[in-house]
mmCIF file of C-alpha atoms in Angstrom:
data_model
loop_
_atom_site.group_PDB
_atom_site.id
_atom_site.type_symbol
_atom_site.label_atom_id
_atom_site.label_comp_id
_atom_site.label_asym_id
_atom_site.label_seq_id
_atom_site.Cartn_x
_atom_site.Cartn_y
_atom_site.Cartn_z
ATOM 1 C CA LEU A 14 -81.737 4.968 25.309
ATOM 2 C CA VAL A 15 -81.853 1.132 24.001
ATOM 3 C CA GLY A 16 -84.576 -1.295 25.198
ATOM 4 C CA PRO A 17 -83.690 -4.823 26.345
ATOM 5 C CA HIS A 18 -85.167 -6.227 22.629
ATOM 6 C CA LEU A 19 -83.058 -4.313 20.700
ATOM 7 C CA ALA A 20 -79.979 -4.681 22.748
ATOM 8 C CA CYS A 21 -80.590 -8.208 22.563
ATOM 9 C CA LEU A 22 -80.584 -7.920 18.496
ATOM 10 C CA ILE A 23 -77.269 -5.107 18.748
ATOM 11 C CA VAL A 24 -75.448 -7.942 21.216
ATOM 12 C CA PHE A 25 -76.865 -10.801 18.535
ATOM 13 C CA LEU A 26 -75.581 -8.522 14.939
ATOM 14 C CA HIS A 27 -72.100 -7.771 16.870
ATOM 15 C CA MET A 28 -71.465 -11.198 18.593
ATOM 16 C CA ARG A 29 -72.932 -13.762 16.655
ATOM 17 C CA MET A 30 -73.632 -12.525 13.277
ATOM 18 C CA HIS A 31 -69.576 -10.724 13.446
ATOM 19 C CA GLY A 32 -71.700 -7.481 11.608
ATOM 20 C CA SER A 33 -69.078 -4.664 12.349
ATOM 21 C CA TYR A 34 -71.228 -1.357 14.234
ATOM 22 C CA ALA A 35 -71.070 0.153 10.874
ATOM 23 C CA ARG A 36 -73.007 -2.196 9.021
ATOM 24 C CA ILE A 37 -75.287 -2.997 12.271
ATOM 25 C CA ARG A 38 -76.180 0.930 12.774
ATOM 26 C CA GLU A 39 -76.758 0.885 8.483
ATOM 27 C CA PHE A 40 -78.747 -2.249 9.219
ATOM 28 C CA LEU A 41 -80.935 -0.888 11.758
ATOM 29 C CA ASN A 42 -81.127 2.358 9.868
ATOM 30 C CA GLU A 43 -82.250 0.868 6.628
ATOM 31 C CA TRP A 44 -84.462 -2.178 8.082
ATOM 32 C CA MET A 45 -86.258 -0.406 11.039
ATOM 33 C CA GLY A 46 -85.963 3.047 10.839
ATOM 34 C CA ILE A 47 -83.764 3.298 13.873
ATOM 35 C CA ASP A 48 -80.796 5.590 13.927
ATOM 36 C CA ILE A 49 -78.846 5.481 16.425
ATOM 37 C CA SER A 50 -74.685 6.017 16.245
ATOM 38 C CA THR A 51 -72.037 3.552 16.507
ATOM 39 C CA ALA A 52 -70.578 4.861 19.813
ATOM 40 C CA THR A 53 -74.204 4.212 21.628
ATOM 41 C CA LEU A 54 -73.695 0.510 19.386
ATOM 42 C CA ASN A 55 -70.740 -0.203 21.306
ATOM 43 C CA ARG A 56 -72.055 1.067 24.686
ATOM 44 C CA THR A 57 -75.061 -1.285 24.414
ATOM 45 C CA VAL A 58 -73.090 -4.192 23.616
ATOM 46 C CA GLN A 59 -70.397 -3.420 26.747
ATOM 47 C CA GLU A 60 -73.388 -3.286 29.150
ATOM 48 C CA MET A 61 -75.277 -6.252 28.189
ATOM 49 C CA GLY A 62 -71.660 -7.767 28.710
ATOM 50 C CA ARG A 63 -71.585 -6.335 32.422
ATOM 51 C CA ALA A 64 -74.690 -6.693 33.142
ATOM 52 C CA LEU A 65 -74.866 -10.885 31.974
ATOM 53 C CA ALA A 66 -71.012 -11.295 34.240
ATOM 54 C CA PRO A 67 -73.215 -12.458 37.049
ATOM 55 C CA VAL A 68 -75.312 -14.794 35.427
ATOM 56 C CA GLU A 69 -72.328 -16.250 33.819
ATOM 57 C CA ALA A 70 -70.631 -16.994 37.299
ATOM 58 C CA GLU A 71 -73.702 -18.421 38.071
ATOM 59 C CA LEU A 72 -73.725 -20.864 35.449
ATOM 60 C CA VAL A 73 -69.738 -21.820 36.102
ATOM 61 C CA SER A 74 -70.942 -22.273 39.622
ATOM 62 C CA ASP A 75 -73.313 -24.298 38.544
ATOM 63 C CA ILE A 76 -71.117 -26.580 36.085
ATOM 64 C CA GLN A 77 -68.291 -26.847 38.809
ATOM 65 C CA ASN A 78 -70.783 -28.295 41.131
ATOM 66 C CA ALA A 79 -72.513 -31.047 39.237
ATOM 67 C CA ALA A 80 -72.495 -34.441 39.866
ATOM 68 C CA LEU A 81 -72.453 -35.552 35.932
ATOM 69 C CA LEU A 82 -70.439 -32.786 34.015
ATOM 70 C CA HIS A 83 -70.756 -33.834 30.156
ATOM 71 C CA ILE A 84 -67.692 -32.191 28.350
ATOM 72 C CA ASP A 85 -66.227 -31.519 24.290
ATOM 73 C CA GLU A 86 -64.536 -29.249 22.559
ATOM 74 C CA THR A 87 -64.265 -28.442 18.640
ATOM 75 C CA GLY A 88 -62.603 -26.239 16.443
ATOM 76 C CA HIS A 89 -63.398 -23.004 14.236
ATOM 77 C CA LEU A 90 -61.613 -20.475 12.805
ATOM 78 C CA GLU A 91 -62.154 -16.735 14.347
ATOM 79 C CA GLU A 92 -60.927 -14.276 12.151
ATOM 80 C CA GLY A 93 -58.220 -16.599 10.663
ATOM 81 C CA ARG A 94 -57.234 -18.079 14.224
ATOM 82 C CA LEU A 95 -57.797 -21.402 15.624
ATOM 83 C CA MET A 96 -60.215 -21.226 18.324
ATOM 84 C CA TRP A 97 -62.434 -23.610 20.349
ATOM 85 C CA LEU A 98 -65.704 -23.990 21.103
ATOM 86 C CA TRP A 99 -65.860 -25.562 24.885
ATOM 87 C CA VAL A 100 -69.307 -26.978 25.765
ATOM 88 C CA PHE A 101 -70.087 -27.824 29.602
ATOM 89 C CA ILE A 102 -73.016 -29.807 30.005
ATOM 90 C CA SER A 103 -74.813 -30.869 33.123
ATOM 91 C CA ALA A 104 -78.821 -31.692 34.207
ATOM 92 C CA ASN A 105 -79.608 -27.841 34.573
ATOM 93 C CA THR A 106 -77.176 -25.927 32.791
ATOM 94 C CA CYS A 107 -75.599 -25.668 29.339
ATOM 95 C CA LEU A 108 -72.053 -23.020 29.208
ATOM 96 C CA TYR A 109 -69.864 -22.308 25.899
ATOM 97 C CA GLN A 110 -67.000 -20.781 26.658
ATOM 98 C CA ILE A 111 -63.861 -20.290 23.705
ATOM 99 C CA GLY A 112 -60.346 -20.275 24.315
ATOM 100 C CA ASN A 113 -57.574 -22.798 22.914
ATOM 101 C CA ARG A 114 -57.677 -26.938 23.361
ATOM 102 C CA SER A 115 -55.223 -27.386 26.381
ATOM 103 C CA ALA A 116 -54.675 -28.528 30.013
ATOM 104 C CA GLU A 117 -54.809 -24.812 31.028
ATOM 105 C CA PHE A 118 -57.719 -23.389 29.982
ATOM 106 C CA LEU A 119 -59.478 -26.433 31.642
ATOM 107 C CA ASP A 120 -57.634 -26.146 34.795
ATOM 108 C CA LYS A 121 -59.285 -22.641 35.223
ATOM 109 C CA LEU A 122 -62.839 -23.665 35.329
ATOM 110 C CA LEU A 123 -62.426 -27.148 36.748
ATOM 111 C CA VAL A 124 -59.376 -28.014 38.641
ATOM 112 C CA GLY A 125 -59.369 -28.419 42.038
ATOM 113 C CA ILE A 126 -63.209 -27.001 42.106
ATOM 114 C CA PHE A 127 -65.121 -29.825 39.978
ATOM 115 C CA THR A 128 -65.741 -32.998 42.048
ATOM 116 C CA GLY A 129 -68.053 -34.957 40.225
ATOM 117 C CA CYS A 130 -68.281 -37.329 37.255
ATOM 118 C CA LEU A 131 -66.510 -36.208 34.173
ATOM 119 C CA MET A 132 -68.224 -37.632 30.931
ATOM 120 C CA SER A 133 -65.809 -37.175 27.748
ATOM 121 C CA ASP A 134 -64.180 -38.417 24.813
ATOM 122 C CA GLY A 135 -60.749 -39.463 25.158
ATOM 123 C CA TYR A 136 -58.910 -35.843 24.928
ATOM 124 C CA MET A 137 -55.355 -36.343 27.573
ATOM 125 C CA ALA A 138 -56.210 -32.927 29.156
ATOM 126 C CA TYR A 139 -59.846 -35.081 30.907
ATOM 127 C CA ARG A 140 -57.734 -37.611 31.881
ATOM 128 C CA ARG A 141 -56.582 -35.942 35.152
ATOM 129 C CA PHE A 142 -60.107 -36.443 36.342
ATOM 130 C CA LEU A 143 -60.563 -39.746 38.272
ATOM 131 C CA ASP A 144 -64.346 -39.869 38.347
ATOM 132 C CA ARG A 145 -63.916 -39.988 34.040
ATOM 133 C CA LEU A 146 -66.667 -42.205 31.966
ATOM 134 C CA ARG A 147 -65.530 -42.634 28.413
ATOM 135 C CA CYS A 148 -68.580 -41.235 26.178
ATOM 136 C CA TRP A 149 -69.625 -44.408 24.170
ATOM 137 C CA ALA A 150 -70.725 -42.419 20.882
ATOM 138 C CA HIS A 151 -66.564 -42.027 21.273
ATOM 139 C CA LEU A 152 -66.085 -45.277 22.389
ATOM 140 C CA MET A 153 -67.913 -47.465 19.574
ATOM 141 C CA ARG A 154 -66.755 -44.810 16.639
ATOM 142 C CA LYS A 155 -63.271 -46.404 17.684
ATOM 143 C CA ALA A 156 -64.326 -49.792 17.912
ATOM 144 C CA VAL A 157 -66.008 -49.255 14.524
ATOM 145 C CA GLY A 158 -62.450 -47.811 12.788
ATOM 146 C CA VAL A 159 -60.882 -51.433 14.006
ATOM 147 C CA ARG A 160 -63.550 -53.179 12.757
ATOM 148 C CA ASP A 161 -62.861 -51.759 9.438
ATOM 149 C CA SER A 162 -58.920 -52.635 9.847
ATOM 150 C CA HIS A 163 -57.649 -54.031 6.506
ATOM 151 C CA PHE A 164 -55.766 -56.530 9.059
ATOM 152 C CA ARG A 165 -57.934 -59.807 9.308
ATOM 153 C CA GLN A 166 -57.093 -60.424 13.033
ATOM 154 C CA VAL A 167 -57.765 -56.490 13.866
ATOM 155 C CA ARG A 168 -61.034 -56.547 12.293
ATOM 156 C CA GLY A 169 -61.901 -59.692 14.525
ATOM 157 C CA PHE A 170 -61.085 -57.570 17.759
ATOM 158 C CA GLY A 171 -62.957 -54.789 16.487
ATOM 159 C CA LEU A 172 -66.344 -56.675 16.019
ATOM 160 C CA GLU A 173 -65.600 -58.344 19.057
ATOM 161 C CA VAL A 174 -65.458 -54.885 20.739
ATOM 162 C CA GLU A 175 -68.237 -53.570 18.763
ATOM 163 C CA ALA A 176 -70.720 -56.517 20.126
ATOM 164 C CA HIS A 177 -69.702 -56.166 23.943
ATOM 165 C CA LEU A 178 -70.308 -52.301 23.737
ATOM 166 C CA LYS A 179 -73.651 -52.498 21.575
ATOM 167 C CA ASN A 180 -74.551 -55.802 24.560
ATOM 168 C CA MET A 181 -73.666 -53.378 27.509
ATOM 169 C CA MET A 182 -75.854 -50.229 26.042
ATOM 170 C CA ALA A 183 -78.702 -52.637 25.616
ATOM 171 C CA GLY A 184 -78.087 -53.538 29.164
ATOM 172 C CA VAL A 185 -78.576 -49.598 29.965
ATOM 173 C CA PHE A 186 -80.910 -49.033 28.118
ATOM 174 C CA ALA A 187 -83.314 -52.192 29.643
ATOM 175 C CA ALA A 188 -82.402 -51.056 32.794
ATOM 176 C CA ARG A 189 -83.870 -47.321 32.289
ATOM 177 C CA GLU A 190 -86.888 -49.094 29.945
ATOM 178 C CA GLY A 191 -89.521 -50.344 32.728
ATOM 179 C CA PRO A 192 -89.548 -51.760 36.561
ATOM 180 C CA PRO A 193 -86.961 -53.845 37.864
ATOM 181 C CA LEU A 194 -85.803 -56.749 36.134
ATOM 182 C CA THR A 195 -86.218 -59.997 37.898
ATOM 183 C CA VAL A 196 -82.553 -61.761 36.727
ATOM 184 C CA ALA A 197 -79.620 -59.304 36.885
ATOM 185 C CA LEU A 198 -78.279 -57.204 34.150
ATOM 186 C CA THR A 199 -75.000 -59.163 34.423
ATOM 187 C CA GLU A 200 -76.259 -62.493 34.144
ATOM 188 C CA GLN A 201 -78.940 -61.790 31.448
ATOM 189 C CA PHE A 202 -75.986 -59.838 29.127
ATOM 190 C CA ALA A 203 -73.118 -62.342 30.421
ATOM 191 C CA PRO A 204 -71.715 -63.460 27.013
ATOM 192 C CA GLU A 205 -72.955 -66.284 26.144
#
């Protein structure tokens, strides 16, 4: 009854744009001349969900088996409730999950399964992973916050941390750029 392009439009209008079936029905009728029942709209969304379940399982598996996994989460209001959009990014996959911001939510997906290196911010739930890297952008933002302190001693410490982070970043970028260096990075970027 509903082709793949129309099914994608219906799912987009319902799931992403939060349109009710009555509004979607009205839109399709007025703008596209398609007369479709709300029951068919509902069935289309349900069938698309079932059709995509194996794809989701494949994405989750890729995330769980990644050598390096980047994770972040951000809050948003969904129907007046605070929910969290989690993003999991590996070399080949980007997976979004919506849930609460808790260690339990993260545990369901990764704990006991994921053995790679985790790149994240400082959220406490990530600290249970032994091979965890801190995101440099988050670290730099903290260093800048300390640097901008009203206290002279704290400000000096922030300036030092910021300088060290910039120096390390320069070393990483230099290593990525071109041919092997003749001088070891530890020597080239050692403090003077």
